[in-house]
mmCIF file of C-alpha atoms in Angstrom:
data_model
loop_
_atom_site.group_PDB
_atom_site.id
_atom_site.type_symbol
_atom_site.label_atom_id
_atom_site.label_comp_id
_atom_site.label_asym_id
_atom_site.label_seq_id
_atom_site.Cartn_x
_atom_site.Cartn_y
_atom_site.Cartn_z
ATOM 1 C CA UNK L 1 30.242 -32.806 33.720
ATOM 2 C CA UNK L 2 33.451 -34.576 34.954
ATOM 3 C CA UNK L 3 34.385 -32.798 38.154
ATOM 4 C CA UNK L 4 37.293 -29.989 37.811
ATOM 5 C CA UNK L 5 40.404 -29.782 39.852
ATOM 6 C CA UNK L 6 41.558 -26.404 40.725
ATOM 7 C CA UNK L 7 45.350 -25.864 41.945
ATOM 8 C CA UNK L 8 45.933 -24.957 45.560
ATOM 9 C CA UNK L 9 48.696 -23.136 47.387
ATOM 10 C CA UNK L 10 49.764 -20.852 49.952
ATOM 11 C CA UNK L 11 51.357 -17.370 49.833
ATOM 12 C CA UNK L 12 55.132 -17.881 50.082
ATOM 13 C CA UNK L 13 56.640 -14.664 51.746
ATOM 14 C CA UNK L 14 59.742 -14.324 54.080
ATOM 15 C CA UNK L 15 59.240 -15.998 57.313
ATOM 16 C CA UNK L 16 61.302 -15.097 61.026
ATOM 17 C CA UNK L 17 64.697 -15.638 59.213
ATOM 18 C CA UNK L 18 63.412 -18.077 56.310
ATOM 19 C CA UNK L 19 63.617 -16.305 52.919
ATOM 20 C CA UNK L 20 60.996 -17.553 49.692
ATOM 21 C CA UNK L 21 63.491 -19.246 48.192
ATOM 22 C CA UNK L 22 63.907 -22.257 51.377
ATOM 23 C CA UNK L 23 60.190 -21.825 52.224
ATOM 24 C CA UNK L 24 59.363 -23.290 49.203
ATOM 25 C CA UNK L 25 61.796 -26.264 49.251
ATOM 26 C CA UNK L 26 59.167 -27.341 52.128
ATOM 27 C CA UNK L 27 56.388 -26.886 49.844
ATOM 28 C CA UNK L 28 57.614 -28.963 46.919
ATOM 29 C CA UNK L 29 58.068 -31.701 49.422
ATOM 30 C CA UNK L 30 54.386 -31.756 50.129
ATOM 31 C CA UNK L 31 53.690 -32.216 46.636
ATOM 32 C CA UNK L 32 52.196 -28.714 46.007
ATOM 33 C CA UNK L 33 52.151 -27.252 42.630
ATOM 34 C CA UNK L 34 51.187 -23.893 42.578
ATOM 35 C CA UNK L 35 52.129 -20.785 44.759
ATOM 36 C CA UNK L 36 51.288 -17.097 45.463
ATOM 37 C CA UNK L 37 54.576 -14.650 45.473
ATOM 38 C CA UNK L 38 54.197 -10.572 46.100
ATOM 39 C CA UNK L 39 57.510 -7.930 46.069
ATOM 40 C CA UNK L 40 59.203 -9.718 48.760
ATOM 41 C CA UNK L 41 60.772 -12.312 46.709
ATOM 42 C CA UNK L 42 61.985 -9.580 44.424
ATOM 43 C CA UNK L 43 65.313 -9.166 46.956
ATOM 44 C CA UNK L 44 66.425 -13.172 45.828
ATOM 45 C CA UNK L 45 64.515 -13.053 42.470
ATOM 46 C CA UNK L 46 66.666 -14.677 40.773
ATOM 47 C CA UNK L 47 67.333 -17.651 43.634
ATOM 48 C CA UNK L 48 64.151 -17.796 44.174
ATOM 49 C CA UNK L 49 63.144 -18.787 40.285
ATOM 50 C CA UNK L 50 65.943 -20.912 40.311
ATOM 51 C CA UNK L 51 63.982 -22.854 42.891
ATOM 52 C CA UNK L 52 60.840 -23.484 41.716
ATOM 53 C CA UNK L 53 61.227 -26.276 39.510
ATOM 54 C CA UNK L 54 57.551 -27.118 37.972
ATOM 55 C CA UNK L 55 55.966 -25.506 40.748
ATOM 56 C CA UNK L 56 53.559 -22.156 39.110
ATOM 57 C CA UNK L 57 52.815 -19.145 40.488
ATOM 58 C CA UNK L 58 50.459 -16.307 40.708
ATOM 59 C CA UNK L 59 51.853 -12.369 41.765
ATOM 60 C CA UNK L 60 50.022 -10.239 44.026
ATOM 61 C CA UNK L 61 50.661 -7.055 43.155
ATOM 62 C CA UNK L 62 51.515 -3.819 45.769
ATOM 63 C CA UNK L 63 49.084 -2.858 48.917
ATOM 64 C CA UNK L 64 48.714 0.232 50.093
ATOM 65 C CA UNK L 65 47.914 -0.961 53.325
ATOM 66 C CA UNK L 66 51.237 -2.885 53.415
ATOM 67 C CA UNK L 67 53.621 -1.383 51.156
ATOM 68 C CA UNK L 68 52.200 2.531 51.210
ATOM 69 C CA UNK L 69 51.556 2.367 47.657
ATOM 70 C CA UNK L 70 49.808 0.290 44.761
ATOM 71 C CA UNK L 71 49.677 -0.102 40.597
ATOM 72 C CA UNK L 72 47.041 3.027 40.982
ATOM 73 C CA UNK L 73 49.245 5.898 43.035
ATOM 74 C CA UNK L 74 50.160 8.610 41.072
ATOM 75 C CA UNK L 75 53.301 9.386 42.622
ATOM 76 C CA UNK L 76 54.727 6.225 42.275
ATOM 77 C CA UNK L 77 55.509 6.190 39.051
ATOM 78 C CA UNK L 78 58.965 4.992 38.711
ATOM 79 C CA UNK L 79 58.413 2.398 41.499
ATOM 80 C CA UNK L 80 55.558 0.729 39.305
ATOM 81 C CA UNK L 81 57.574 0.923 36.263
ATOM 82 C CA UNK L 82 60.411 -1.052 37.612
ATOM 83 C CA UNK L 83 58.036 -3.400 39.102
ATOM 84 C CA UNK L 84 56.093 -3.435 35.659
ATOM 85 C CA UNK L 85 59.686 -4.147 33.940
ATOM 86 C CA UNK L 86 61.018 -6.832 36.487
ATOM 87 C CA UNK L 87 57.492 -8.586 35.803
ATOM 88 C CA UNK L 88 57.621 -8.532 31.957
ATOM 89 C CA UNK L 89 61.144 -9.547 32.381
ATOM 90 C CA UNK L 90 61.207 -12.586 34.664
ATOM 91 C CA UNK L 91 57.535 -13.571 33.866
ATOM 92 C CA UNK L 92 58.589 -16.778 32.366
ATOM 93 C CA UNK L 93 61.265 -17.755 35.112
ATOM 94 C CA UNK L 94 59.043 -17.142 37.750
ATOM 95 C CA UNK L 95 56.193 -19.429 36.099
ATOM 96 C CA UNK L 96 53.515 -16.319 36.542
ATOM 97 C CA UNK L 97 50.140 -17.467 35.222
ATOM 98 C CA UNK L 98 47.964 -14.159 36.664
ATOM 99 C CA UNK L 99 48.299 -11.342 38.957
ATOM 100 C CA UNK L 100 46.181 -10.186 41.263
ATOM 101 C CA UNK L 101 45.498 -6.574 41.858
ATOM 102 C CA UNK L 102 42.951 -4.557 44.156
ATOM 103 C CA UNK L 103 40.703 -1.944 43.111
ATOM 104 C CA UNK L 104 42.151 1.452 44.540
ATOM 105 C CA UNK L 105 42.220 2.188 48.109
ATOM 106 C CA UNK L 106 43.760 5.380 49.270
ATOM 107 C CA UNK L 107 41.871 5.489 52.259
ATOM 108 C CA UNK L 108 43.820 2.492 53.161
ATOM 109 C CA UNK L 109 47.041 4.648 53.432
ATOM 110 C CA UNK L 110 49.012 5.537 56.024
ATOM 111 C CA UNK L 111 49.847 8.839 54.192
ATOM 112 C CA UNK L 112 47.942 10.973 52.129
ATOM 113 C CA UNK L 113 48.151 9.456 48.439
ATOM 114 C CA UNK L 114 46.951 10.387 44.751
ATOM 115 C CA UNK L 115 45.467 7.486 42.798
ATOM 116 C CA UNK L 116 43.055 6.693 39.618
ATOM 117 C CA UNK L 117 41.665 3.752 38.551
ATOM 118 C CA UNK L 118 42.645 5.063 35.093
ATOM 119 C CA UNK L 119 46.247 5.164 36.015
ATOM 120 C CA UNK L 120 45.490 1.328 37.415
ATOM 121 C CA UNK L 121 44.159 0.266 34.187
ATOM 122 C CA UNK L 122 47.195 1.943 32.175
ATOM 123 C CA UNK L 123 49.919 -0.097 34.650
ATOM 124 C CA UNK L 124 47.841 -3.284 34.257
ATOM 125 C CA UNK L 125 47.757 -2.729 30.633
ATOM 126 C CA UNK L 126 51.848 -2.292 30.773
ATOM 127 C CA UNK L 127 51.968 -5.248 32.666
ATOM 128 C CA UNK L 128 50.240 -7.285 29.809
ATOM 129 C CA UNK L 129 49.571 -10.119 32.311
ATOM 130 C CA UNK L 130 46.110 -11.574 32.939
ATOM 131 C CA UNK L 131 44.320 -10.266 36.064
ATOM 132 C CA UNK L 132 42.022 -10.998 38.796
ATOM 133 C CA UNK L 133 40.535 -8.603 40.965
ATOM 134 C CA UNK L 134 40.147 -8.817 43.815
ATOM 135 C CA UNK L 135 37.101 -7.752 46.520
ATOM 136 C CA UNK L 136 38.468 -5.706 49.564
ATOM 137 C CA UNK L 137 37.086 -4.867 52.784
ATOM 138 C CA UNK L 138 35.028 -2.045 53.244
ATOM 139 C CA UNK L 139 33.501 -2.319 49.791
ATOM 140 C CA UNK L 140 30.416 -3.110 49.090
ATOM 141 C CA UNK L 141 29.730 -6.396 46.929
ATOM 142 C CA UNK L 142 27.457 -4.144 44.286
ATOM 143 C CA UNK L 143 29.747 -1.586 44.654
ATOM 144 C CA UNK L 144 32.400 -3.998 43.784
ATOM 145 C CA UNK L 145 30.863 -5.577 40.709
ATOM 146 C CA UNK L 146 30.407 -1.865 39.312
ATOM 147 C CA UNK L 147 34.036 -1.638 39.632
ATOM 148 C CA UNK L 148 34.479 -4.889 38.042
ATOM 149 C CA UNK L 149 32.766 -4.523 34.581
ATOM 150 C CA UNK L 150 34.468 -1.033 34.909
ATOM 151 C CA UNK L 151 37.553 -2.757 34.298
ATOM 152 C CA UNK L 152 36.282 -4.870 32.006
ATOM 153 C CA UNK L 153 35.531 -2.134 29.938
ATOM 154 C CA UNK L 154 39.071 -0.814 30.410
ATOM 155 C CA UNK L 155 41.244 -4.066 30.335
ATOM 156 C CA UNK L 156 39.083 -6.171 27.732
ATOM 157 C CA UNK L 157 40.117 -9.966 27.929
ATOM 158 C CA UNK L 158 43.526 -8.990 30.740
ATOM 159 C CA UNK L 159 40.853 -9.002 33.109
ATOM 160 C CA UNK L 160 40.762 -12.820 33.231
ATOM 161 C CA UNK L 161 37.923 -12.586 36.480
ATOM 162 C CA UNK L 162 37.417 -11.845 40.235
ATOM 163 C CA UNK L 163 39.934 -13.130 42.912
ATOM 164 C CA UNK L 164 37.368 -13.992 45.322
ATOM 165 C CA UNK L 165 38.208 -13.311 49.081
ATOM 166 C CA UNK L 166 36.581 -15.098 51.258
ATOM 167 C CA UNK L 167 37.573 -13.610 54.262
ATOM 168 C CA UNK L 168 37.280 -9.804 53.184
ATOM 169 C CA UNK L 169 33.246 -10.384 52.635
ATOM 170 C CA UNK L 170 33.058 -12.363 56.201
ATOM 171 C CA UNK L 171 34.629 -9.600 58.378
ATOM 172 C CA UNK L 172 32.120 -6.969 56.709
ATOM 173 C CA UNK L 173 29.453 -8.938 57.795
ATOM 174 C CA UNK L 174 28.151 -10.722 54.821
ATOM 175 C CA UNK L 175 27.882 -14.342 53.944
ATOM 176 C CA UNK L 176 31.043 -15.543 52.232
ATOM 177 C CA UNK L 177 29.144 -18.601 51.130
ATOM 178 C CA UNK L 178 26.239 -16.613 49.691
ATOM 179 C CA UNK L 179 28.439 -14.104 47.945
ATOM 180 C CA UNK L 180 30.463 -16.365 46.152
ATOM 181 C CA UNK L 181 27.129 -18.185 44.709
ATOM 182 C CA UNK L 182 26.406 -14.754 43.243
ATOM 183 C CA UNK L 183 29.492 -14.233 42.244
ATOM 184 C CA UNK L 184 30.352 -17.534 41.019
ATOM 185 C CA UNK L 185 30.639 -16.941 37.345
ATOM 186 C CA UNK L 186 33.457 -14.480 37.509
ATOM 187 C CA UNK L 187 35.568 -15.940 40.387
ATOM 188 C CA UNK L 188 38.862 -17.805 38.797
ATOM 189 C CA UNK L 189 40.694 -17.912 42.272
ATOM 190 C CA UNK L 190 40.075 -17.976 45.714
ATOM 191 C CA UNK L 191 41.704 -16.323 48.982
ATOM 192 C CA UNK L 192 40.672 -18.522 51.609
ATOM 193 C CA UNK L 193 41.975 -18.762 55.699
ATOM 194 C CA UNK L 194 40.411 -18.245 59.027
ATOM 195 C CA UNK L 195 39.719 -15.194 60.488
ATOM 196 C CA UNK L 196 37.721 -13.586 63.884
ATOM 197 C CA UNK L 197 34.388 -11.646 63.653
ATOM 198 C CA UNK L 198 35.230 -8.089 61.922
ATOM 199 C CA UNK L 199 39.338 -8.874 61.436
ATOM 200 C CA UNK L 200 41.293 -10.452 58.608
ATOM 201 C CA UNK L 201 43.498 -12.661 60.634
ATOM 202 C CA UNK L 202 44.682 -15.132 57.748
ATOM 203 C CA UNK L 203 44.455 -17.963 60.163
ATOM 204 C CA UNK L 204 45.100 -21.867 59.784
ATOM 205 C CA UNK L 205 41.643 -23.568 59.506
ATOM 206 C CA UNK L 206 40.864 -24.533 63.363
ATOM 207 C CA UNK L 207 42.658 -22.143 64.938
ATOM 208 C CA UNK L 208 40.110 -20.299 66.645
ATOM 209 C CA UNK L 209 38.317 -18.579 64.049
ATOM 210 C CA UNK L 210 34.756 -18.141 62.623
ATOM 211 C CA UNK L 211 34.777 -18.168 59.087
ATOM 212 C CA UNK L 212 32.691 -21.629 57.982
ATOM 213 C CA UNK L 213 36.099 -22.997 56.050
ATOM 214 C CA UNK L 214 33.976 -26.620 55.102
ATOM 215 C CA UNK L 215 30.509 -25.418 54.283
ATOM 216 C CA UNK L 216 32.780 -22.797 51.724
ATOM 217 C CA UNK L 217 34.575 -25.627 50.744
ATOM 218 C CA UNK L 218 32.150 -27.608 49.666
ATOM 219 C CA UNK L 219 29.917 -24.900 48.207
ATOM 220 C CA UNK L 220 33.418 -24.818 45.516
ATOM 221 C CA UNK L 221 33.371 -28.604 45.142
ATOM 222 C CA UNK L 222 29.423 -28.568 44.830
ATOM 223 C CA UNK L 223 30.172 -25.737 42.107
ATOM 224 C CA UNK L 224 32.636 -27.462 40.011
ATOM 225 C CA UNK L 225 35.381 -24.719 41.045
ATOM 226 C CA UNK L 226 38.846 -25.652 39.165
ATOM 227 C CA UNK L 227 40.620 -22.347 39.301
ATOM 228 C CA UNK L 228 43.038 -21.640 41.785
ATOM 229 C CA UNK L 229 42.948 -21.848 45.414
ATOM 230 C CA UNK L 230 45.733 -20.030 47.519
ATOM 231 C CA UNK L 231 45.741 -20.629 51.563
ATOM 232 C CA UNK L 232 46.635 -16.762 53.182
ATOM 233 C CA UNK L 233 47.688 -18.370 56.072
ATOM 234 C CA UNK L 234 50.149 -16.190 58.203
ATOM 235 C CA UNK L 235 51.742 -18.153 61.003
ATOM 236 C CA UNK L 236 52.612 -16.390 64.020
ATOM 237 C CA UNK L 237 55.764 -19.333 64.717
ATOM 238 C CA UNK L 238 56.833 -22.645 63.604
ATOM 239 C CA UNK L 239 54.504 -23.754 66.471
ATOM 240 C CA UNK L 240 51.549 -23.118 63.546
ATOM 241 C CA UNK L 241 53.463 -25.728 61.546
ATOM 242 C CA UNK L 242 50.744 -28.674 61.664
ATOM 243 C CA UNK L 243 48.162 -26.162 61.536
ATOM 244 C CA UNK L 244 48.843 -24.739 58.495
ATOM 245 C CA UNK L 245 49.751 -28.386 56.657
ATOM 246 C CA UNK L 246 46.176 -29.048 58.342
ATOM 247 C CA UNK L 247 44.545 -26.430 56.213
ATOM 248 C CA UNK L 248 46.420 -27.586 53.131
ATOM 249 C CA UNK L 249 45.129 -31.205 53.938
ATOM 250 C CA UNK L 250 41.774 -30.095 54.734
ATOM 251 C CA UNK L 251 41.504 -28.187 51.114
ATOM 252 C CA UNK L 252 42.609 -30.951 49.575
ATOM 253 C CA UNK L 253 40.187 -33.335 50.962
ATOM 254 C CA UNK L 254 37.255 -31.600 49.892
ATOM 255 C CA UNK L 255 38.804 -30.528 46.361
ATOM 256 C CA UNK L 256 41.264 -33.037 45.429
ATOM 257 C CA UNK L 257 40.822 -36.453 47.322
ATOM 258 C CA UNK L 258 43.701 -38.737 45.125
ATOM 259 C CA UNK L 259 45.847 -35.561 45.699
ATOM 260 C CA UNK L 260 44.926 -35.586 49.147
ATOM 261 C CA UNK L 261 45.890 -39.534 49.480
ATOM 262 C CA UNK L 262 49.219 -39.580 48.107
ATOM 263 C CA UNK L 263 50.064 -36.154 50.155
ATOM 264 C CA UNK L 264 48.892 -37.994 53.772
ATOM 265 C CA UNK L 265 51.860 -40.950 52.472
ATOM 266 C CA UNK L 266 54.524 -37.525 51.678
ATOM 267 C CA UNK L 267 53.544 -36.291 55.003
ATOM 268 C CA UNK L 268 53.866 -39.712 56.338
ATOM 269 C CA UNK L 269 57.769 -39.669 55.188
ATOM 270 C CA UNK L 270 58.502 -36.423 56.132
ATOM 271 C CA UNK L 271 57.092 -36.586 59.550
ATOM 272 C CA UNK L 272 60.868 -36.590 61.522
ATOM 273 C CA UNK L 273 61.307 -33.186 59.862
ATOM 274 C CA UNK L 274 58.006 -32.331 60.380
ATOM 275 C CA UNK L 275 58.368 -32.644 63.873
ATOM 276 C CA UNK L 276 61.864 -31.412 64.275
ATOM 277 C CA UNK L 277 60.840 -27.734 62.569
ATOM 278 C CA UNK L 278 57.528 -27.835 64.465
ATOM 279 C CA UNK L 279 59.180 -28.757 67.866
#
């Protein structure tokens, strides 16, 4: 079997002062084809698609943990369905292939909130975009796959597979590298940064944390993974510039060597304005 090629990315979301829409002129620079957006391009939406160009993109739906709500709280009904109707409206402009959606978690709240995974299902179905779902902290991975051919029951062929979190499995004490083997068949993208023991940091590879990024990453190369790939990586300040083209680089190496070549010879070129942001 010829060996697949999976897209990778980052999650684009305002930076210090930086909006989406001139992070990403960065990112097309380096050659990178595919991106992960969530609600906080929605402010520029329309600047922001303007920018893309060819570059594709994947939307992560709500949080609860980081926006107080998510596609299965009850009292956020007219909040979803404007989100549901910006989607379904600018799906083509913004190049969405997939969202990406976590099972409920009210617990996660920082206020009391109502929420059903049949109201989830019935917003997803709305949406009429394919979805991954993702695995979340605190939930066990048998737990997890209950909920998953749960909503295959409910969604039928919208539920295009698992969003596989690396991380969220690590800092709950199991073995990232080990889950995703048993979970292997259902996983069409991958959340993947550093983290510490027991916290979700979203870290640049080799910046102090304990997640085993190249044993993972060559467990998906070894597998034949050619889904999509996006970097969480959340830089503290430009100072974490090389480190998080470093991670790019480093995913690239193990997933997409030719890629990786002709991006060391962009990085080459852009290296003055590399160093002038970085500096």
């Amino acid at each position: 079997m010829a060996q697949r090629i999976p897209y990778v990315g980052v999650t684009v979301a305002k930076f210090q002062n930086y909006m989406p829409s001139f992070l990403i002129k960065g990112l097309k620079l380096l050659g990178m084809d595919f991106i992960e957006i969530n609600q906080s391009i929605l402010p520029e939406i329309d600047r922001f698609a303007n920018s893309l160009g060819s570059l594709i993109t994947a939307f992560h739906l709500p949080l609860v943990s980081e926006n107080g709500w998510d596609f299965s709280c009850l009292d956020y009904k007219v909040e979803i369905d404007d989100m549901i109707a910006t989607l379904r409206h600018y799906k083509k402009k913004l190049r969405i292939q997939h969202v990406i959606s976590h099972p409920p978690e009210p617990e996660k709240s920082a206020n009391q909130v109502d929420s059903s995974f049949e109201f989830l299902f019935e917003n997803l179905q709305k949406l009429g975009l394919p979805v991954y779902l993702e695995n979340v902290t605190s939930l066990d991975p048998k737990a997890f796959l209950n909920i998953y051919w749960r909503s295959k029951r409910a969604l039928g062929t919208l539920l295009a597979g698992m969003c596989f979190d690396a991380p969220h499995y690590f800092v709950d004490g199991h073995d990232p590298i080990a889950q995703y083997l048993t979970f292997r068949d259902l996983v069409g993208c991958v959340h993947l940064s550093d983290c510490l023991v027991g916290k979700d940091a979203h870290l640049p590879f080799n910046s102090g944390g304990a997640l085993p990024i190249n044993e993972f990453l060559a467990t998906l190369r070894n597998n034949n993974f050619g889904g999509y790939i996006t970097l969480e990586l959340k830089p503290q300040s430009l100072n974490d510039l090389e480190a998080y083209i470093d991670s790019y680089m480093k995913t690239l190496q193990f997933l997409n060597y030719k890629k990786h070549l002709t991006t060391k010879l962009r990085i080459l070129a852009l290296r003055p304005l590399i160093n002038r942001f970085a500096a």
